[in-house]
XYZ file of C-alpha atoms in Angstrom:
689
model
C 172.261 163.805 47.590
C 169.993 165.697 49.959
C 171.789 165.788 53.345
C 169.013 167.371 55.397
C 168.719 164.189 57.419
C 172.329 164.636 58.742
C 172.222 168.353 59.712
C 171.555 167.890 63.361
C 174.345 165.473 63.905
C 177.596 166.577 65.492
C 180.813 166.051 63.679
C 181.766 162.646 65.209
C 178.206 161.286 64.802
C 178.217 162.367 61.142
C 181.605 160.499 60.659
C 180.191 157.413 62.082
C 176.968 157.661 59.928
C 178.892 158.320 56.678
C 181.662 155.744 57.245
C 182.196 153.537 54.139
C 178.994 154.779 52.421
C 178.920 155.969 48.932
C 182.205 154.416 47.768
C 182.956 154.096 44.120
C 181.499 151.065 42.169
C 179.014 150.328 44.966
C 181.937 149.023 47.260
C 181.089 148.226 50.918
C 183.287 149.808 53.633
C 185.367 147.871 56.170
C 184.656 147.106 59.820
C 183.726 150.042 62.146
C 183.611 150.212 65.912
C 181.555 153.147 67.331
C 182.503 153.825 70.957
C 179.369 155.574 72.222
C 179.619 157.037 75.639
C 176.715 157.280 78.050
C 174.139 159.858 76.659
C 176.075 160.490 73.489
C 173.238 159.724 71.149
C 174.162 156.216 70.324
C 170.605 155.112 69.236
C 170.239 158.312 67.300
C 173.593 157.715 65.409
C 172.908 154.086 64.686
C 169.452 154.864 63.394
C 170.951 157.592 61.139
C 173.466 155.117 59.749
C 170.907 152.615 58.838
C 168.808 155.351 57.253
C 171.869 156.772 55.452
C 172.602 153.371 53.956
C 169.141 153.143 52.617
C 168.844 156.570 51.228
C 172.310 156.004 49.654
C 171.003 153.021 47.641
C 171.555 149.953 49.941
C 168.858 147.247 49.704
C 166.989 147.386 53.071
C 166.190 143.679 52.635
C 169.999 142.980 52.757
C 170.568 144.910 56.089
C 170.772 142.916 59.236
C 170.286 145.041 62.420
C 170.712 143.304 65.832
C 169.667 144.866 69.046
C 169.170 143.387 72.600
C 165.425 143.646 72.814
C 162.672 143.532 70.338
C 161.316 146.791 71.505
C 164.621 148.445 70.782
C 164.660 147.083 67.265
C 161.058 148.344 66.703
C 162.028 151.723 67.964
C 165.015 151.776 65.742
C 162.853 150.990 62.821
C 160.513 153.796 63.560
C 163.446 156.223 63.763
C 164.832 155.107 60.667
C 161.574 155.762 58.862
C 161.312 159.268 60.252
C 164.917 159.974 59.026
C 164.482 158.496 55.607
C 161.271 160.542 55.142
C 163.397 163.676 54.996
C 164.841 162.422 51.845
C 162.528 159.844 50.324
C 159.166 161.566 51.265
C 156.187 159.136 51.038
C 158.459 156.335 49.724
C 160.210 156.095 53.140
C 157.532 153.601 54.604
C 158.028 151.189 51.587
C 161.768 151.102 52.082
C 161.780 150.681 55.904
C 159.083 148.130 55.824
C 161.542 146.084 53.848
C 163.937 146.315 56.699
C 162.752 142.853 57.739
C 165.930 141.654 59.398
C 165.804 143.706 62.575
C 165.579 142.074 65.784
C 167.413 140.437 68.710
C 170.290 137.921 68.411
C 168.184 135.098 69.492
C 165.083 136.174 67.410
C 167.181 136.313 64.234
C 168.900 133.140 65.080
C 165.441 131.393 65.458
C 164.259 132.739 62.010
C 167.469 131.654 60.303
C 167.395 128.182 61.950
C 163.894 127.566 60.576
C 165.151 128.664 57.181
C 167.994 126.338 57.301
C 166.401 123.440 59.169
C 166.678 120.953 56.403
C 170.370 121.544 55.875
C 171.129 121.114 59.620
C 168.782 118.281 60.317
C 166.383 120.164 62.559
C 162.489 119.985 62.261
C 161.378 123.549 61.560
C 158.312 123.196 63.782
C 160.681 123.234 66.949
C 159.311 124.958 69.984
C 161.510 127.187 72.282
C 161.707 126.723 76.038
C 162.137 129.676 78.371
C 164.539 129.401 81.349
C 162.002 128.003 83.886
C 160.957 125.258 81.339
C 164.363 124.460 80.419
C 165.246 124.062 84.249
C 162.288 121.678 84.528
C 163.627 119.680 81.703
C 167.106 119.553 83.325
C 165.512 118.457 86.566
C 163.576 115.606 84.865
C 166.900 114.292 83.258
C 168.604 114.813 86.571
C 165.960 112.616 88.240
C 165.980 109.935 85.618
C 169.877 109.640 85.973
C 169.434 109.125 89.749
C 171.350 112.363 90.616
C 168.517 113.715 92.861
C 168.869 110.795 95.096
C 172.554 111.011 95.874
C 174.101 110.891 99.386
C 175.658 114.271 99.100
C 173.416 116.878 97.547
C 173.767 117.380 93.828
C 173.415 120.794 92.351
C 169.883 122.120 91.887
C 168.249 122.296 88.458
C 168.852 126.031 88.304
C 172.416 125.766 89.067
C 172.830 122.920 86.557
C 171.083 125.109 83.829
C 173.272 128.129 84.814
C 176.495 125.965 84.520
C 175.412 124.586 81.100
C 174.556 128.158 79.963
C 177.851 129.440 81.064
C 179.820 126.874 79.343
C 177.906 127.181 76.096
C 177.713 131.090 75.843
C 181.268 131.607 77.008
C 182.637 128.820 74.760
C 184.439 127.307 77.726
C 185.210 123.662 78.448
C 183.051 122.404 81.344
C 185.925 122.115 83.807
C 186.985 125.635 83.119
C 183.554 126.989 83.658
C 183.175 125.148 86.856
C 186.575 126.305 88.143
C 185.974 129.863 87.170
C 182.309 130.382 88.115
C 181.005 127.481 90.080
C 184.031 126.034 92.184
C 181.661 124.577 94.736
C 180.349 122.154 92.038
C 183.843 121.167 90.673
C 183.570 117.691 92.229
C 180.470 116.822 90.094
C 182.210 117.302 86.729
C 181.607 113.812 85.508
C 177.962 113.810 86.609
C 177.287 117.120 85.043
C 178.865 116.064 81.765
C 176.489 113.083 81.713
C 173.515 115.263 82.788
C 174.183 117.801 79.996
C 174.400 114.988 77.400
C 171.128 113.668 78.631
C 169.652 117.049 78.497
C 170.698 117.661 74.869
C 169.270 114.170 73.895
C 165.985 115.002 75.557
C 165.547 118.274 73.881
C 166.328 116.652 70.415
C 163.907 113.889 71.083
C 161.224 116.475 71.949
C 162.053 118.875 69.070
C 162.875 121.608 71.552
C 165.519 124.350 71.685
C 166.320 126.330 74.688
C 167.326 129.915 74.775
C 171.039 129.158 74.436
C 170.463 126.650 71.581
C 169.288 129.540 69.255
C 172.894 130.783 69.509
C 174.647 127.522 69.770
C 172.862 126.009 66.642
C 173.466 129.173 64.786
C 177.219 129.103 65.703
C 177.371 125.447 64.625
C 175.606 126.155 61.435
C 178.038 128.855 60.427
C 180.962 126.735 61.433
C 180.365 125.146 57.978
C 182.093 127.466 55.484
C 179.391 126.977 52.756
C 176.550 127.729 55.001
C 178.469 130.714 56.709
C 179.131 132.109 53.158
C 175.502 131.566 52.239
C 174.053 133.274 55.438
C 176.599 136.088 55.564
C 176.038 136.608 51.701
C 172.293 137.492 52.452
C 173.468 140.546 54.043
C 175.482 143.489 52.673
C 175.496 145.264 56.066
C 175.488 143.913 59.635
C 174.969 146.306 62.492
C 175.106 145.443 66.171
C 173.952 147.586 68.979
C 175.219 147.216 72.689
C 178.269 145.150 71.467
C 179.798 145.298 75.004
C 177.016 143.091 76.098
C 177.660 140.147 73.715
C 179.205 136.876 74.693
C 181.867 134.846 72.994
C 179.319 132.886 71.174
C 177.627 135.909 69.634
C 181.062 137.278 68.584
C 181.881 133.908 66.947
C 178.638 134.146 64.953
C 179.529 137.631 63.701
C 183.038 136.837 62.776
C 181.852 133.775 60.850
C 179.178 135.871 58.986
C 181.617 138.575 58.173
C 185.169 137.302 58.549
C 186.765 140.204 56.703
C 184.606 142.780 58.548
C 183.100 144.093 55.261
C 179.917 145.938 55.962
C 180.164 145.137 59.653
C 179.410 147.986 62.196
C 179.355 147.479 66.006
C 178.292 149.995 68.547
C 178.792 150.008 72.221
C 180.731 151.312 75.301
C 183.203 149.204 77.128
C 182.553 151.467 80.313
C 178.996 150.074 80.394
C 179.878 146.402 80.119
C 177.974 145.054 83.283
C 176.561 141.632 82.269
C 179.245 139.063 82.781
C 176.660 137.097 84.940
C 175.104 136.284 81.547
C 178.451 135.352 80.109
C 178.883 138.826 78.328
C 182.528 139.449 77.763
C 184.057 143.009 77.668
C 186.910 141.533 75.671
C 184.701 141.427 72.546
C 184.543 145.232 72.267
C 188.158 145.718 73.536
C 189.550 143.264 71.076
C 187.224 144.032 68.133
C 189.579 146.560 66.228
C 192.422 144.046 66.145
C 190.303 141.221 64.863
C 190.720 142.292 61.284
C 193.574 143.123 58.893
C 193.863 146.048 58.493
C 192.331 146.943 61.923
C 188.723 148.152 62.184
C 188.161 152.069 62.183
C 187.302 153.369 65.653
C 185.089 156.443 65.943
C 184.366 157.891 69.523
C 181.311 159.753 70.590
C 182.130 161.592 73.690
C 179.676 164.523 73.686
C 176.998 163.851 76.262
C 173.572 165.203 75.784
C 172.057 164.052 79.077
C 174.038 165.072 82.146
C 175.485 168.264 83.512
C 179.200 168.834 83.507
C 179.778 168.248 87.236
C 177.978 164.750 87.091
C 180.169 163.915 83.999
C 183.338 165.073 85.855
C 182.610 162.611 88.716
C 181.611 159.755 86.464
C 184.794 160.417 84.367
C 186.842 160.411 87.457
C 185.396 157.059 88.551
C 185.879 155.286 85.154
C 189.401 156.797 84.530
C 190.699 154.523 87.286
C 189.716 151.451 85.224
C 192.573 149.128 84.412
C 191.690 148.895 80.679
C 189.312 150.909 78.588
C 188.996 152.957 75.289
C 190.108 156.329 76.331
C 187.298 158.955 76.294
C 186.133 161.677 78.594
C 182.498 162.679 78.287
C 181.775 166.389 78.002
C 178.757 168.555 77.569
C 177.583 172.130 77.057
C 175.267 171.647 80.084
C 176.865 173.596 82.859
C 175.755 173.614 86.449
C 177.073 174.777 89.958
C 175.755 171.652 91.670
C 178.188 168.906 92.163
C 176.892 165.307 92.842
C 176.264 164.773 96.522
C 178.028 162.218 98.704
C 175.527 162.009 101.635
C 176.588 160.436 104.898
C 173.706 158.917 106.864
C 173.637 156.868 110.178
C 171.899 153.752 108.800
C 169.389 152.530 106.161
C 166.422 153.999 108.012
C 167.915 157.453 107.744
C 168.941 156.694 104.149
C 165.245 155.869 103.333
C 164.139 159.075 105.000
C 166.661 161.179 103.289
C 165.645 159.837 99.833
C 161.877 160.326 100.592
C 162.366 163.988 101.792
C 164.314 164.899 98.774
C 162.078 163.231 96.377
C 159.114 165.095 97.873
C 161.122 168.316 97.826
C 161.811 167.811 94.083
C 158.196 167.183 93.540
C 157.243 170.374 95.266
C 159.634 172.192 92.864
C 157.845 170.708 89.826
C 159.719 167.443 89.093
C 157.262 164.523 88.726
C 157.845 161.287 90.745
C 158.442 159.614 87.333
C 161.347 161.886 86.600
C 163.272 160.535 89.746
C 164.722 157.124 90.261
C 166.321 155.229 93.122
C 168.903 152.689 92.053
C 170.609 149.976 94.029
C 173.087 147.124 93.392
C 170.832 144.281 94.613
C 166.959 144.049 94.880
C 166.908 143.532 98.593
C 168.873 146.853 99.215
C 165.551 148.728 98.722
C 163.677 146.998 101.521
C 163.829 149.765 104.124
C 162.992 152.442 101.429
C 160.045 150.572 100.366
C 158.659 150.365 103.840
C 159.034 154.228 104.192
C 157.459 154.858 100.863
C 154.483 152.657 101.776
C 154.251 154.357 105.162
C 154.234 157.783 103.551
C 151.707 156.629 100.837
C 154.055 157.408 97.975
C 153.304 155.157 94.904
C 156.336 153.513 93.354
C 157.202 150.932 90.923
C 160.104 148.590 91.219
C 161.980 147.040 88.177
C 164.112 144.036 88.413
C 161.341 141.868 89.932
C 158.848 139.432 88.555
C 158.023 139.301 84.930
C 154.511 138.968 83.387
C 155.319 135.619 82.013
C 156.401 134.070 85.347
C 153.005 133.842 86.670
C 151.358 130.291 86.716
C 148.264 131.077 84.853
C 150.097 132.692 82.023
C 152.536 129.900 81.788
C 149.557 127.507 81.650
C 148.183 129.120 78.710
C 151.515 129.413 76.935
C 152.044 125.670 77.701
C 148.751 124.879 75.813
C 149.817 126.743 72.786
C 153.325 125.233 72.747
C 152.011 121.673 73.259
C 149.606 122.032 70.326
C 152.500 123.319 68.170
C 154.792 120.530 69.200
C 153.123 117.566 71.043
C 156.594 116.114 71.926
C 157.304 118.922 74.189
C 157.125 116.943 77.586
C 157.477 119.922 79.826
C 154.377 121.688 78.384
C 152.522 118.385 78.269
C 153.465 117.619 81.764
C 152.182 121.043 83.010
C 148.880 120.814 81.194
C 148.029 117.182 82.151
C 148.380 118.137 85.883
C 145.736 120.809 85.431
C 143.140 118.148 84.921
C 141.377 116.800 88.062
C 142.532 113.383 89.194
C 145.852 113.663 87.159
C 149.041 113.562 89.061
C 152.673 113.375 88.034
C 152.607 109.533 87.605
C 149.453 109.638 85.349
C 150.827 112.504 83.319
C 154.193 110.759 82.809
C 152.566 107.499 81.667
C 150.512 109.502 79.073
C 153.580 111.319 77.741
C 155.571 108.029 77.700
C 152.728 106.538 75.502
C 152.873 109.485 73.185
C 156.711 109.581 72.831
C 157.281 106.823 70.348
C 154.179 107.113 68.224
C 154.358 108.928 64.855
C 150.968 110.761 65.707
C 151.340 111.657 69.431
C 147.751 113.224 69.592
C 146.180 110.057 68.318
C 148.113 108.051 70.776
C 146.772 110.309 73.535
C 143.180 110.082 72.234
C 143.350 106.236 72.029
C 144.870 105.816 75.531
C 142.475 105.021 78.340
C 141.844 108.153 80.489
C 142.817 108.142 84.116
C 140.111 106.913 86.370
C 139.418 110.150 88.110
C 139.780 112.559 85.149
C 136.296 112.010 83.830
C 134.811 114.405 81.097
C 137.930 116.706 81.700
C 139.943 114.290 79.842
C 137.798 114.175 76.780
C 137.475 118.010 76.749
C 141.279 118.179 76.896
C 141.840 115.848 74.007
C 139.248 117.690 71.918
C 140.742 121.074 72.432
C 144.212 119.719 71.637
C 142.876 118.271 68.257
C 141.111 121.477 67.387
C 144.045 123.765 68.100
C 146.576 121.258 66.337
C 144.302 121.357 63.357
C 144.389 125.171 63.239
C 140.655 125.230 62.224
C 139.903 128.651 64.208
C 143.014 130.377 62.802
C 145.277 132.776 64.515
C 144.655 134.752 66.865
C 141.337 133.157 67.566
C 143.080 129.885 68.785
C 144.231 131.686 71.916
C 140.595 132.641 72.827
C 139.637 128.979 72.343
C 142.450 127.851 74.683
C 141.471 130.451 77.138
C 137.904 129.406 77.238
C 138.978 125.697 77.842
C 141.278 126.915 80.568
C 138.861 129.186 82.534
C 137.116 126.344 84.582
C 140.472 125.046 85.620
C 141.642 128.528 86.528
C 138.592 128.900 88.768
C 139.152 125.615 90.422
C 142.818 126.046 91.048
C 143.199 129.769 91.952
C 141.100 131.782 94.554
C 141.807 135.082 92.820
C 140.751 133.746 89.406
C 139.001 137.053 88.368
C 142.220 138.897 88.754
C 144.186 136.279 86.854
C 141.493 136.391 84.123
C 142.526 140.034 83.373
C 146.126 138.844 82.725
C 144.808 136.188 80.158
C 142.784 138.775 78.311
C 145.964 141.008 78.208
C 147.948 137.956 76.848
C 145.125 137.564 74.159
C 145.599 141.212 73.201
C 149.273 140.920 73.002
C 148.855 137.798 70.798
C 146.615 139.755 68.218
C 149.679 141.753 67.304
C 151.509 138.733 65.853
C 150.997 137.062 62.497
C 151.052 133.566 63.795
C 151.107 131.235 66.865
C 154.740 130.159 66.094
C 155.830 133.833 65.740
C 153.962 134.814 68.928
C 155.486 132.021 70.965
C 158.950 132.577 69.711
C 159.039 136.436 70.309
C 157.328 136.213 73.705
C 159.843 133.520 74.817
C 162.793 135.480 73.617
C 161.760 138.956 74.513
C 159.112 138.805 77.333
C 157.402 141.983 78.276
C 158.588 143.686 81.432
C 156.212 143.764 84.329
C 156.494 145.628 87.616
C 156.440 144.176 91.130
C 156.433 145.564 94.621
C 153.799 148.174 93.961
C 152.462 150.496 96.627
C 148.956 150.537 95.519
C 148.245 149.936 91.884
C 149.407 153.006 89.818
C 147.509 153.535 86.568
C 149.399 154.445 83.364
C 148.530 158.107 83.837
C 149.391 158.168 87.553
C 152.641 159.427 88.920
C 154.961 157.132 90.686
C 158.570 156.992 91.823
C 161.017 154.475 90.054
C 162.935 151.948 91.948
C 165.411 149.856 89.921
C 168.459 147.656 90.215
C 171.336 149.243 88.293
C 171.356 146.420 85.726
C 167.564 147.075 84.922
C 168.333 150.830 84.754
C 170.885 150.630 81.933
C 169.803 152.579 78.973
C 167.416 154.887 81.178
C 167.705 158.390 82.371
C 166.054 160.353 85.022
C 166.174 164.110 86.024
C 167.172 163.066 89.608
C 168.890 159.757 90.634
C 169.505 158.507 94.078
C 172.042 155.581 94.552
C 171.754 153.629 97.736
C 174.507 151.850 99.796
C 177.504 153.384 98.010
C 179.880 151.503 100.335
C 182.222 148.531 100.111
C 180.334 145.336 100.456
C 177.542 146.665 98.325
C 179.376 148.473 95.531
C 181.494 146.491 94.947
C 179.263 143.707 96.170
C 180.946 141.212 98.509
C 179.995 138.544 95.916
C 181.690 140.647 93.094
C 184.895 141.419 94.758
C 186.997 138.425 93.761
C 189.031 138.751 90.695
C 190.263 141.721 88.965
C 187.741 141.364 86.240
C 184.969 141.242 88.700
C 186.125 144.336 90.507
C 186.323 146.153 87.259
C 182.794 145.215 86.405
C 181.632 146.520 89.640
C 183.358 149.788 88.889
C 181.517 149.999 85.597
C 178.200 149.450 87.544
C 178.873 152.545 89.518
C 179.627 154.445 86.362
C 176.378 153.221 84.678
C 174.428 154.393 87.759
C 175.954 157.733 87.928
C 175.481 158.455 84.194
C 171.801 157.912 84.357
C 171.381 161.311 86.067
C 170.521 164.416 84.031
C 170.509 167.194 86.713
C 170.754 165.795 90.249
C 172.788 162.959 91.648
C 172.866 161.718 95.107
C 175.131 158.748 96.376
C 173.974 157.808 99.762
C 176.451 156.206 102.315
C 174.885 154.593 105.336
C 177.542 154.051 108.016
C 175.722 151.020 109.401
C 173.551 148.712 107.392
C 171.830 145.399 107.596
C 173.530 142.371 105.789
C 171.835 139.319 104.455
C 175.002 137.422 104.692
C 176.074 137.592 108.388
C 175.509 134.820 110.884
C 172.003 134.981 112.160
C 173.176 134.269 115.700
C 174.961 137.553 115.984
C 174.526 141.166 115.120
C 173.521 141.266 111.389
C 174.449 144.977 111.104
C 177.899 145.842 109.674
C 179.840 149.144 109.652
C 180.825 150.349 106.226
C 183.315 152.507 104.532
C 182.855 154.541 101.298
C 183.235 152.542 98.115
C 186.846 152.111 97.047
C 185.794 153.439 93.645
C 185.682 156.999 95.093
C 189.081 157.352 96.645
C 190.137 160.532 98.366
C 191.720 161.877 95.261
C 188.154 162.156 93.684
C 186.406 163.832 96.591
C 186.722 167.321 95.269
C 184.393 166.236 92.492
C 181.474 165.866 94.966
C 179.738 167.916 97.509
C 180.171 165.994 100.877
C 177.486 166.369 103.505
C 175.738 164.567 106.426
C 172.117 164.046 106.971
C 170.240 165.009 109.059
C 172.081 168.253 109.409
C 172.963 169.457 112.883
C 170.004 171.540 114.249
C 169.540 173.363 117.466
C 166.372 172.725 119.526
C 164.249 175.578 120.992
C 166.439 175.490 124.104
C 169.679 175.724 122.172
C 170.668 172.219 122.582
C 172.007 170.164 119.464
C 169.885 167.235 118.148
C 170.950 164.186 120.203
C 171.904 162.187 117.077
C 174.675 164.750 116.464
C 176.342 164.182 119.758
C 179.551 162.078 119.766
C 180.757 160.814 123.100
C 183.900 158.602 123.482
C 182.532 156.121 125.942
C 185.458 153.851 125.570
C 187.831 156.675 126.831
C 185.690 157.134 129.869
C 185.655 153.438 130.577
C 189.434 153.292 130.380
C 189.522 156.420 132.688
C 187.673 154.609 135.452
C 190.677 152.535 136.246
C 193.428 155.082 136.043
């Protein structure tokens, strides 16, 4: 076979790509774990493995590829086609188009649940709630059970949903989930159990699945041996990206699909497992090899193509101190004389000024703003920097903030589409009805109650008397619902019909209606890329487009701007220069993440992830004094900090240590006053001796 598509791989990448492929009699290889260090070409290796399977004769329709975003799956498919083209030529497109089972865990789960709906007693026309709508439904049940009116304050809807999600995804008994992650709610165990039972019943009555259900229903489905064998039998090869970010429920699904590990490949890096707050478990990747008999093969990719050797030496030094990990030390041929900088500054204001000056220096030397990023542990850490950037008129975009789908007007439109797909969706109906003039919560609830038990909910709504003050708006509302439910206009014209109905309400409710109108047109454009309303709603709920927030001005796509990002949002990205703020105890590790050993280890991995985003230039900034959001408002809310415990004295030789601003002499020979150090305490003691 022509091996031109493998020529640019290094030896370890090629071993991973060829593992178990081309065995005699068409046999399929055993389980494989690819430990892919930061910048080691993980995505390239996985894409080559999929392509190599296809060009070696595997049926692309029987390959299941799961990633953690729809965009990642689409990019992977494009790469696979380019690689296949080197061997298959013009036939590559036909083969990769057949790679139909590439997507996220949740997206694949939704498709399989619709396929197997009849066997598991599910209506295939179910709709999917996002987190906010799920919290609203949780709140509705909470209120109906009387928990919102108790003498001592019951946990909020968001907290309740988080507890439910943690218990489900981590496969933990409720009491254990409360004890481990929500100890302040442990006294409400009985009420929470009753609430969650009511929440599940409400979802089933309304033919709704929430984000967690897509995994939970899938896991319950494959708990039946016949169904597990049937679903697993549809796929000869199952490949999973970012395996360190999976939770126990996802691991359970994989083990049920491929209990012997035959044809199973997982790729990830235990050193980049930083999502325990989403119930991700680093144990999944650490324990993967021993989950099979014989154990899974492990191939380590440790050649880094991103960073310079001094940056890797410092990052390796930090992660070497981890209590448990797969042993690997990243290396590169990219040499440099510049070590990462540990920069001591006086406070957050100086930290902001240092970053801005260096960013502008880099820009003068030819590095675009977009090639530079400022990372931080928590979103509020960038506040003083944002002020300085705005003051200096430097455009920036901050990631880790609001999402496009969180805006009220976009949610209104999506509620209309969801309600017409599933008229039993109370949350969508409740939101829509209250858009009408003269319809409040009580009127909306009465209308939905009337629809709940009728076999044809829309007919029930049409036959019910309209609220006294709704007037013609009620008739228009019923008509648009009936038109969209009938599907007369077809997709995607339906969303344009919904938008035209909504526009008068948008103008009445929002003062900035013209700006919001642009978002709705963008939503319409996004919708046109999907084959159906059902697919559009499913994909958009499971993998919403990122949006930016906190912009200084409004950068255009072709305009240059600095990147600000939380470390979590920066994972998988890379920049020429990286600045990491507040590298001090209390921030990294966060005070909130410095409890158990497992939490401390995850904070260490966060620092490692941040450091390995840098290609050429890394600055870790240490303010000696910074503002804290957690101190008592009555006293001084500034604290004095020490360097993060993850960079002990034994690692300091790996860094260039400096202070900013540097000591400078004025024209008359005096030092900058900020460099003066006076022991006032000693002088005070000396007054009395």
